Amino acid sequence: MTEQAVRHGTPTAGGRPDGGCFFVGRDRELRRLRTDLESAGLGTLAGRPAPHSRVLLVAGRPGSGRTTLAEAFVREVAGRYPDGVLRARLTDPGGMPVPTERTARDLLTALGAGGAPPGADPDDLTAVLRSELARRRVLLFCDDVAAAEQLGELVPENRDCLVVAVASGPLTGVPDIRPCAMGGIDRAAAVELLRSRVGTSPRLTVDPRRAESLAEACGDLPAALRMVGGWLAARPKLSVSDATAQLLGTPDGHPDTGGTSGTRTPDFLARAFHLVAGSLPAPAGRLLRFLAVAPAGFVDAQHASALTGCSPETAEETLHRLHALGLLHHAAPGCWTVPGCLDPLLRAELDARERPAEVMLARARMLERTVRRLHACRAVTEPPGSPARTKLAGMPRPLRFDSAREARDWLELRRPSLLAAARLAVAEGAGELDTLLRRLVHALGRCFAAHRTPEEAAPEVYRLQELALQVAERRALEPDRAAALLALADMDAAAGRLAAAGDRYRRALDAARACRDGVAATVIPERLGDTHGRLGDWARAADWYGRALSLRESAGDPHEVARLHGLVADAQARNGDTGEALRTWRAAAALHRRLRDPAGRGRALGEVGRLQQRRGRPDEALRSCREALAEARRARDPLLQAELRMCLADVCDAAGDPVAAARHRSAGEELRDLTER
């Protein structure tokens, strides 16, 4: 298995979070992690080895380089786990814990494992995930763990697996966890990290004491050192002393916490951020602030261009500049992510310096651009010369795709951020973005359907329909509500969640009636009949099929009326009401005759014969089955003929004619063999 990734905030397929990241100063912590991996647990020493994998925890403040350290360790030991490395980020940008259902679903997708239907209960999903991990040897890397319970749901019950977790503090309650606490790096390593960022300039080399003062002012935090080092590199004439003075004179943006002395420990990360961000030109600073709006912290030139209204070329140049300053991580060619430690600072800046109306407008522009890109992503899968491909050719070049493969790669890379965009628009749009959200959900669903198999697309489509339902209910859009409920009910029914499906079908029917959606109101009663039939409640199934039949009769659709007669009759027979079932099958046979459908009439008459046999009327059953066989011959349907021959054999047996029964049975088996060849 190749290395897999499930990054809700950083949708990259394996590798380091930032290809240009300079890793230094963590030898002691790496040795600690190696020792913890090799040492036996207390249970093993006592002869009671734990039934689950070991958990190694890297704990530290945001900006301390905790994820970089964990990534370095994961790369070092990944070769011991032949089934690959799985990654999951368990906290969304904005600080909200990722629901277990999302994490488990995405981990199963990364494993290429099935068995968990869309909309499955979180407990069922984690059970399927544990089952998959129990027979594999994988390394599970969980970044930004918010709580012990969140991690405990994912720990494999397999000693051959390993979990590496990253969190701000201890995760008490997780069994067999080995914590590795970390703060700033040692001073020599901090100076070395600054030198790596400043480049060939001798400023740090000629005056090591002042370089140490600058590192101290950064709190020896790798994230702060990278930002300040990048900022200093962009100012070749600025001395280290002046740089230190400017950094120390920069407020960190947080009020004093007070105390008896009126002082507090400075927030080194916030101070470095405000120094670097405050030095940016106004357009670049504004773009940086608006990156807090980027779904899942993921951004490319098209996203950034839409957020601030600048050109894609200007946006890409600015993103490269922000990356050079340590304000962004590189995720993939042309794509960047906001470091998790900077996300709250960006959000605070956005709230303080931008009006809510401007933020809402930026969201709208970004969603509009995303919808257009999704249309192009789907259109490239259409045949050449189709209306969709013609429309695609007229789109601006940066929005188009040259091939279906390119479009699929684009969709898969951005899948977490696209789904996050939809979730955020629902949660934070408060109705203002609902029209755009409806278009986004529709476009996303069509894209997944175009680039994936129905089974692959089902989980995302289910999530999107749930979001569409939230919007429809918020805006009292009954047609949209009916459509979303019907789609969710169909997927619930396919997954075997029949009680939930029945409830949603009934709610969908109410919504369809309220908006006078005749098509949905006609379809749903039959689905309710199917659901009650699968539940074994044939009386209600017959009732709902009967309602569907009445609606089809009102619509004047004789072929559907004939088909529904069969469904009603079958439900009546299964409910033990053979008299009503006989009358309904005869009505179906008469309608098929008027429609000149010999195959349909043959099936209906065959069912009449079966019921007559059950009621102890063998002579009538023989006549009905012979007439049915004649209709099947007229239709030239060998499978139906074989079925009716077997039915005649059963009737002849019941009538005391074993010779005729054997003849019909032999003929039926011969016809069946011919059709199977």
mmCIF file with all atom_site columns, C-alpha atoms in Angstrom, residues 5 11 68 95 172 240 330 344 402 422 436 539:
data_model
loop_
_atom_site.group_PDB
_atom_site.id
_atom_site.type_symbol
_atom_site.label_atom_id
_atom_site.label_alt_id
_atom_site.label_comp_id
_atom_site.label_asym_id
_atom_site.label_entity_id
_atom_site.label_seq_id
_atom_site.pdbx_PDB_ins_code
_atom_site.Cartn_x
_atom_site.Cartn_y
_atom_site.Cartn_z
_atom_site.occupancy
_atom_site.B_iso_or_equiv
_atom_site.pdbx_formal_charge
_atom_site.auth_seq_id
_atom_site.auth_comp_id
_atom_site.auth_asym_id
_atom_site.auth_atom_id
_atom_site.pdbx_PDB_model_num
ATOM 1  C CA . ALA A 1 5   ? -3.367  10.911 3.683   1.00 0.00 ? 5   ALA A CA 1
ATOM 2  C CA . PRO A 1 11  ? -5.462  17.704 1.782   1.00 0.00 ? 11  PRO A CA 1
ATOM 3  C CA . THR A 1 68  ? 7.153   18.710 12.085  1.00 0.00 ? 68  THR A CA 1
ATOM 4  C CA . GLY A 1 95  ? -10.781 25.063 16.451  1.00 0.00 ? 95  GLY A CA 1
ATOM 5  C CA . THR A 1 172 ? -5.238  11.136 29.845  1.00 0.00 ? 172 THR A CA 1
ATOM 6  C CA . VAL A 1 240 ? 20.160  41.925 13.721  1.00 0.00 ? 240 VAL A CA 1
ATOM 7  C CA . HIS A 1 330 ? 3.376   24.357 0.574   1.00 0.00 ? 330 HIS A CA 1
ATOM 8  C CA . PRO A 1 344 ? -6.610  31.837 15.187  1.00 0.00 ? 344 PRO A CA 1
ATOM 9  C CA . ASP A 1 402 ? -7.488  19.692 -20.532 1.00 0.00 ? 402 ASP A CA 1
ATOM 10 C CA . ALA A 1 422 ? -20.133 23.512 1.827   1.00 0.00 ? 422 ALA A CA 1
ATOM 11 C CA . LEU A 1 436 ? -24.748 29.808 -3.831  1.00 0.00 ? 436 LEU A CA 1
ATOM 12 C CA . ALA A 1 539 ? -50.653 -4.854 4.901   1.00 0.00 ? 539 ALA A CA 1
#
